[in-house]
mmCIF file of C-alpha atoms in Angstrom:
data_model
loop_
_atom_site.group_PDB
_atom_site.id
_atom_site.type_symbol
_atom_site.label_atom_id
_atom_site.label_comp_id
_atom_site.label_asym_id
_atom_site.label_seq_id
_atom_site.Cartn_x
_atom_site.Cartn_y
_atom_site.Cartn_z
ATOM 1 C CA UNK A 1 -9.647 15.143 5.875
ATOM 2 C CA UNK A 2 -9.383 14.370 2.169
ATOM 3 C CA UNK A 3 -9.576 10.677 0.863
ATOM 4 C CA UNK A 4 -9.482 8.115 -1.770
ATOM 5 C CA UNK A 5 -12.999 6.693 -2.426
ATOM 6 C CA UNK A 6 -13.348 3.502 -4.215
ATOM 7 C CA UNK A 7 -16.861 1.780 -5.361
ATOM 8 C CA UNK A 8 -17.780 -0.896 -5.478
ATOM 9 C CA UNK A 9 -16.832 -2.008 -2.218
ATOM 10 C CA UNK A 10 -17.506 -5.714 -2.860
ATOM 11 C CA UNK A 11 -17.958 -7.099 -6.424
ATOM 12 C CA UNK A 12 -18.512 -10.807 -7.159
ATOM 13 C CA UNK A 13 -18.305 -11.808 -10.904
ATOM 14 C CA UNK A 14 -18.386 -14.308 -12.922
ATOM 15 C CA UNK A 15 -14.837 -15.931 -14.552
ATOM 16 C CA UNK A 16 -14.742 -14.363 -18.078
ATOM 17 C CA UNK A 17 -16.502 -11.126 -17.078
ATOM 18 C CA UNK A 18 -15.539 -7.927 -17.481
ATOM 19 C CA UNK A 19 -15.294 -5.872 -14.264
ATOM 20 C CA UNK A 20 -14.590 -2.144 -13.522
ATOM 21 C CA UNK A 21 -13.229 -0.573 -10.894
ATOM 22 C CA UNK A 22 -13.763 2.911 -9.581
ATOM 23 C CA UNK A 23 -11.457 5.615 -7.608
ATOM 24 C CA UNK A 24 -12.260 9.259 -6.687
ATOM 25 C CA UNK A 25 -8.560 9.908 -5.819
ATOM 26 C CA UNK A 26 -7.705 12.800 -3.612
ATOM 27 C CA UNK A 27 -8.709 16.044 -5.389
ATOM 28 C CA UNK A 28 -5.528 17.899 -6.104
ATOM 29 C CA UNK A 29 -3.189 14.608 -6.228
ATOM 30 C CA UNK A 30 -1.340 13.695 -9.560
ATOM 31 C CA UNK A 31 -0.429 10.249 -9.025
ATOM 32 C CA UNK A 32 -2.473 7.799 -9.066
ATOM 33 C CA UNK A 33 -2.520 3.958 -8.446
ATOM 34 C CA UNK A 34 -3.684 1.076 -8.136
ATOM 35 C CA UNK A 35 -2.535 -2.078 -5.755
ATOM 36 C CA UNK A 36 -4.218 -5.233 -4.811
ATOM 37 C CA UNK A 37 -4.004 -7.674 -2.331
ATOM 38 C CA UNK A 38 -4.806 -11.744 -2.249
ATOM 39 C CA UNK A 39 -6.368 -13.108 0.840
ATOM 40 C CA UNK A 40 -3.252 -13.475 3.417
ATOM 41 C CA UNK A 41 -0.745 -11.757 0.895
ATOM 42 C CA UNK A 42 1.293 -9.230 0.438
ATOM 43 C CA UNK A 43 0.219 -5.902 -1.491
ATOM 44 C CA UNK A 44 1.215 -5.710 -4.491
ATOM 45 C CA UNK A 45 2.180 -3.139 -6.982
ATOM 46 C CA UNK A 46 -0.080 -3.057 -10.445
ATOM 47 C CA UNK A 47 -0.299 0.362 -12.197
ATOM 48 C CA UNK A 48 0.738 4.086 -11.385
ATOM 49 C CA UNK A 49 -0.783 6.895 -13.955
ATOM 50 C CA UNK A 50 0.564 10.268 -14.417
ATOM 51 C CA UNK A 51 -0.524 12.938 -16.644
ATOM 52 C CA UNK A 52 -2.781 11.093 -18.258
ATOM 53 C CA UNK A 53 -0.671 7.970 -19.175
ATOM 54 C CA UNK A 54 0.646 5.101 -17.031
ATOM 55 C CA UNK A 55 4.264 5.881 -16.019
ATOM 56 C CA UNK A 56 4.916 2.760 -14.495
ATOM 57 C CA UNK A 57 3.252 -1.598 -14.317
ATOM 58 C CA UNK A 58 4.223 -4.144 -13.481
ATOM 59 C CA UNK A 59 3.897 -7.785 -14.514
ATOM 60 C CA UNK A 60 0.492 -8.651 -13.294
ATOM 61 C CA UNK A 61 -0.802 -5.990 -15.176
ATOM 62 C CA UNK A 62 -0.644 -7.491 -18.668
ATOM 63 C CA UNK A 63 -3.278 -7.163 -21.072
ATOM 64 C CA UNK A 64 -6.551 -8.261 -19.429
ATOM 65 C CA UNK A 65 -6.055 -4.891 -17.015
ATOM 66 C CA UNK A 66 -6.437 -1.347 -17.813
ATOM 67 C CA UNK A 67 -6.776 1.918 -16.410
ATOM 68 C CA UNK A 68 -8.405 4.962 -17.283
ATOM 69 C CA UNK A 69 -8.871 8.802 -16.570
ATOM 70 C CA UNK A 70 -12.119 9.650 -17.957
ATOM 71 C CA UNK A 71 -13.135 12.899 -16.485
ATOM 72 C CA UNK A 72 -11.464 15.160 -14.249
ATOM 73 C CA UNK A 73 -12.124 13.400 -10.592
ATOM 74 C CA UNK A 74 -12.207 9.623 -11.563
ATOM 75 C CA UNK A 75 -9.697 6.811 -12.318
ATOM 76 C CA UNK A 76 -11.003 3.441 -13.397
ATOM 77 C CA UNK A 77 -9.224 -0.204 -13.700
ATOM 78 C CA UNK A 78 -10.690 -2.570 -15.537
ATOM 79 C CA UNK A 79 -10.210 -6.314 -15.756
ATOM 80 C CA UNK A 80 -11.514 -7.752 -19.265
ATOM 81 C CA UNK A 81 -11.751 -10.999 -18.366
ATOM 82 C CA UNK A 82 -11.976 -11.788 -14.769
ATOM 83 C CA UNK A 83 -9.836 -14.975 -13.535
ATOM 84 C CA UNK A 84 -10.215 -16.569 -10.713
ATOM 85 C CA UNK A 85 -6.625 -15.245 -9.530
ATOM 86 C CA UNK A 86 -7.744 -12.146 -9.943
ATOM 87 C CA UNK A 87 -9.538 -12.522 -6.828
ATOM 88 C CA UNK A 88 -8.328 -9.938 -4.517
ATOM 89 C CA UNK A 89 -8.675 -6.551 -2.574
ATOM 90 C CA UNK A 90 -7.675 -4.133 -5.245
ATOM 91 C CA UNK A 91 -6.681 -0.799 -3.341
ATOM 92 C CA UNK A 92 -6.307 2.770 -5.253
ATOM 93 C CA UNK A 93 -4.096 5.139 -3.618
ATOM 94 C CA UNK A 94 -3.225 8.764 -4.715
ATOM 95 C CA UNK A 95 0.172 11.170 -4.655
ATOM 96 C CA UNK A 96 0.550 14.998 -4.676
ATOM 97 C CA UNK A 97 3.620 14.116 -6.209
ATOM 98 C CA UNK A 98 6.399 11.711 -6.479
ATOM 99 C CA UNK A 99 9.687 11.611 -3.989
ATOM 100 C CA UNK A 100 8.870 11.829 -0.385
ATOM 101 C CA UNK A 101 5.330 12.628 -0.946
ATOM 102 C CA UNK A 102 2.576 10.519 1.130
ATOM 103 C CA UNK A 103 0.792 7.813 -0.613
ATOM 104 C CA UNK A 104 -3.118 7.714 0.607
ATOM 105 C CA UNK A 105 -4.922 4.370 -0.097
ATOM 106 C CA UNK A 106 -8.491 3.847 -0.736
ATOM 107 C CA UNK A 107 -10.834 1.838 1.349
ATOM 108 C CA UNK A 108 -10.374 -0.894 -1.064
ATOM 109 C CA UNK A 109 -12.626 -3.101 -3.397
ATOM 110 C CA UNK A 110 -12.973 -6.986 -2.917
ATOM 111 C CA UNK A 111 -13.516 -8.783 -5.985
ATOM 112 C CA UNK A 112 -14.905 -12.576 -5.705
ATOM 113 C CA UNK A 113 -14.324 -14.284 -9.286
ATOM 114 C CA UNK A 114 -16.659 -17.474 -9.014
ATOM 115 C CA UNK B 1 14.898 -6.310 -7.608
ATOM 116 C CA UNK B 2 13.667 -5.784 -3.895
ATOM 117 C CA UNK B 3 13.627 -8.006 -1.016
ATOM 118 C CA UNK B 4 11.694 -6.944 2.142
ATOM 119 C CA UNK B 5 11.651 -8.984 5.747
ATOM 120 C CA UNK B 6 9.613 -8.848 8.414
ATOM 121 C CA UNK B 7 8.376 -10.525 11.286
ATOM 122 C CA UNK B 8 5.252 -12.167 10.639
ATOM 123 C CA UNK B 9 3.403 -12.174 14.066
ATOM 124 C CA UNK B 10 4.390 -10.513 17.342
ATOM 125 C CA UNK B 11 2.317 -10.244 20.712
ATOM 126 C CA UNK B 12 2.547 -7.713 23.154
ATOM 127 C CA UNK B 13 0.481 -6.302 26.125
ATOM 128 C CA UNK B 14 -1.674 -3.283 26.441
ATOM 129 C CA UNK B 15 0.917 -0.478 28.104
ATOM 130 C CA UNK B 16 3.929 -2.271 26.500
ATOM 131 C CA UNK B 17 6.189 -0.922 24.098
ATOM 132 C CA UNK B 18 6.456 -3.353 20.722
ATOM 133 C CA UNK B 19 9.321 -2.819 17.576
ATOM 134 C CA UNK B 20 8.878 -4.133 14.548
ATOM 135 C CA UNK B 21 11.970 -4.571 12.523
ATOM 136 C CA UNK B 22 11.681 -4.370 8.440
ATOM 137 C CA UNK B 23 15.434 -5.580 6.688
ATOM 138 C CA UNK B 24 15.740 -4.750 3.000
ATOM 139 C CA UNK B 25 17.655 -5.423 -0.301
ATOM 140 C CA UNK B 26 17.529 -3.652 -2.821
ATOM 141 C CA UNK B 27 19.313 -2.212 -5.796
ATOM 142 C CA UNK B 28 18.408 1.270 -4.909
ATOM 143 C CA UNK B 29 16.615 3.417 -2.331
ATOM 144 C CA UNK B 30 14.296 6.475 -2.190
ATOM 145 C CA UNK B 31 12.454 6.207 1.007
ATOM 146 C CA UNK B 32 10.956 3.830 3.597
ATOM 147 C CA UNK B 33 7.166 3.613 4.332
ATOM 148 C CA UNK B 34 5.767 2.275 7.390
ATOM 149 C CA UNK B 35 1.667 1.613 7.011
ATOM 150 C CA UNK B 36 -0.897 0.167 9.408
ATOM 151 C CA UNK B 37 -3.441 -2.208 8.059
ATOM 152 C CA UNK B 38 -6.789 -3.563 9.980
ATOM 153 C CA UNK B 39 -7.981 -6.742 8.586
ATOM 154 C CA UNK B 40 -10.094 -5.857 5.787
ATOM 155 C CA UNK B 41 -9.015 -1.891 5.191
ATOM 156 C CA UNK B 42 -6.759 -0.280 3.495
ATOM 157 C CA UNK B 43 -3.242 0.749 4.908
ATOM 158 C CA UNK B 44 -2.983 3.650 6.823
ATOM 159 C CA UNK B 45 0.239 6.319 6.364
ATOM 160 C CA UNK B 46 2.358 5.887 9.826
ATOM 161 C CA UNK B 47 5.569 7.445 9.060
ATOM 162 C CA UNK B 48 8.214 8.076 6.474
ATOM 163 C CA UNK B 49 11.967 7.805 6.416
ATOM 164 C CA UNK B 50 14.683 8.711 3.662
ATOM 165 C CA UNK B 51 17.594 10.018 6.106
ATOM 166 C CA UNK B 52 19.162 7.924 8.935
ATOM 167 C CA UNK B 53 17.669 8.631 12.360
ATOM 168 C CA UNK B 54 14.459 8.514 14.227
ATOM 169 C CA UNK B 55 11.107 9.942 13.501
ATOM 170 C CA UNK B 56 9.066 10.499 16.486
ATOM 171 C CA UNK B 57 4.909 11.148 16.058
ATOM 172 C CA UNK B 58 3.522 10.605 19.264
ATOM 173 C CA UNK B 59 3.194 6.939 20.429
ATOM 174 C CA UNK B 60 4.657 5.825 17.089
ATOM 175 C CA UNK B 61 8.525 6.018 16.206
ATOM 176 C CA UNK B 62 10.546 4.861 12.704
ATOM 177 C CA UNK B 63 14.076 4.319 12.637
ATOM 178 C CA UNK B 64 16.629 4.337 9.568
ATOM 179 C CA UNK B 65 19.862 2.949 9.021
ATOM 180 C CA UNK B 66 20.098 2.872 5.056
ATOM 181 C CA UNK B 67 24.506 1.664 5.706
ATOM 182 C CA UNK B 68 22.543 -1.932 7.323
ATOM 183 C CA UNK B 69 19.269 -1.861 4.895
ATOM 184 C CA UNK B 70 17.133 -1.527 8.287
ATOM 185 C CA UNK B 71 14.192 0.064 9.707
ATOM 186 C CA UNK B 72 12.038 -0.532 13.209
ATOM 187 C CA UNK B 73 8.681 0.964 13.805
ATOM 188 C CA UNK B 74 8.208 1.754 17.709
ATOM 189 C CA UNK B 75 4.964 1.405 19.044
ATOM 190 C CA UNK B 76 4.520 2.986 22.762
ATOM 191 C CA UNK B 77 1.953 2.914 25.372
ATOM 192 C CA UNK B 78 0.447 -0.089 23.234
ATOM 193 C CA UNK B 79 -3.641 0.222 23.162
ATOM 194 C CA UNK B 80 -5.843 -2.139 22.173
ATOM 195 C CA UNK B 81 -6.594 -0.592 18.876
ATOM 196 C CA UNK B 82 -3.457 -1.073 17.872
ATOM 197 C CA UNK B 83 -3.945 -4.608 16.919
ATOM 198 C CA UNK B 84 -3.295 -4.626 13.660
ATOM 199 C CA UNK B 85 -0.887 -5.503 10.562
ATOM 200 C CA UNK B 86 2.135 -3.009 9.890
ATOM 201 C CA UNK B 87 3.250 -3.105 6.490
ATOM 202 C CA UNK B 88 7.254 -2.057 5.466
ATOM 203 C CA UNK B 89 7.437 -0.525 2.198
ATOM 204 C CA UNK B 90 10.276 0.660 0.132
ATOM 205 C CA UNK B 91 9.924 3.123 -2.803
ATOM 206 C CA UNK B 92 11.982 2.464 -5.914
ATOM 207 C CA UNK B 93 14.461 5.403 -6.961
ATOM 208 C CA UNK B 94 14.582 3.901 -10.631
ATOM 209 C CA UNK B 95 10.490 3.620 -11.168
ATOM 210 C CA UNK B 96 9.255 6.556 -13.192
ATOM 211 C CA UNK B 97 5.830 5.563 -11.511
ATOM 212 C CA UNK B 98 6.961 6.120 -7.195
ATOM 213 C CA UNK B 99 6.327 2.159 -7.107
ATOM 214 C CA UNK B 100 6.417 1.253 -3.326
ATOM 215 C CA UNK B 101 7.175 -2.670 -3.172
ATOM 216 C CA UNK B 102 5.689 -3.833 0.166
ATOM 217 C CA UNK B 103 6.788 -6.568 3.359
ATOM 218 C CA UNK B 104 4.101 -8.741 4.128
ATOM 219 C CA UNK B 105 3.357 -7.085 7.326
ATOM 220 C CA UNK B 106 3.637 -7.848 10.866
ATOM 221 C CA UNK B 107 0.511 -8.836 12.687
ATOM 222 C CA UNK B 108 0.615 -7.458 15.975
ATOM 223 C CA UNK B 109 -2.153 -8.225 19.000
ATOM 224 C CA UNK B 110 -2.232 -6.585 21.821
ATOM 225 C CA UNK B 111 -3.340 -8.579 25.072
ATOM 226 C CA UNK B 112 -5.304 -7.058 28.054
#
């Protein structure tokens, strides 16, 4: 069965750093996303990309984050400047399309800010 | 905005049958996810619901009543492996970007 593949699985960093984070999404899928989760939280909502621009954010995603498409198959976030609040499980998930259509999540990557 | 409620723990015994009731409030509505979660993992797609009514996929049933803003997830014939968080999520009909906002989940554990 097809699914979202995230590296690196774990990722400790230091505050300040700059950290990216990769996604193979599901190969014919158009959406794209990424989520995250604090320790004992709820997930939350950060980015969703379509056709090669981000349709929707919300407000943790301010300037420190951003998200890329660079080739055909992979879908990056990147954090510029790691906080320690940005200490989470960051999940990417993938759509076929939008409306009723399934969204898959990745196996997730835990990021330790120290 | 949205405003999702659910349960935060509930124990049941292998065998049993457990539900797992999500309320919501929102300003609009475009479909109700239900998602299982082991510690550590990602969620895992359960069901889907956008009209009233039940869903039925083997042990696991979702239930819609959009008029009271409430779902249940049914879980039958409850097996161990079942322990395990079950996330609520709503998708928002106004977000250009098929945002789901989530519940914080219902952790469930199953006793011999």
């Amino acid at each position: 069965e097809p699914e979202v593949t995230q590296t690196p699985s774990h990722q400790v960093t230091q505050m300040g750093q700059e950290v990216i984070l990769r996604c193979v999404p599901i190969s014919n899928h158009l959406y794209f996303y990424w989520y995250r989760q604090i320790l004992g939280q709820k997930v939350e909502f950060l980015v969703s990309f379509y056709n090669n621009e981000i349709s929707e954010k919300s407000e943790i995603f301010d300037d420190q984050f951003s998200v890329e498409r660079p080739d055909g198959s992979n879908f990056t976030l990147k954090i510029r400047s790691t906080k320690l609040e940005d200490s989470a499980m960051y999940f990417c998930a993938s759509s076929l399309g939008a409306g009723r259509n399934t969204i898959y999540f990745g196996e997730g990557s835990w990021l330790t800010v120290v | 905005g949205q405003n999702i409620d659910q349960p935060t723990e509930m124990t049941a015994t292998e065998g049993a049958i457990v539900q797992i009731n999500c309320t919501y409030q929102t300003s609009g509505f475009n479909g109700l996810f239900w998602y299982q979660q082991h510690a550590g993992e990602a969620p895992t797609f359960l069901s889907y619901n956008v009209l009233d009514g039940l869903e039925e996929k083997g042990r696991f049933s979702s239930f819609l009543s959009r008029s009271k803003g409430y779902s249940y997830l049914l879980l039958k014939e409850l097996q161990m492996k079942d322990s395990a968080s079950y996330l609520c999520a709503v998708r928002d009909p106004k977000a250009a970007g098929n945002k789901l906002t989530f519940g914080g989940g219902t952790r469930v554990l199953v006793k011999p």
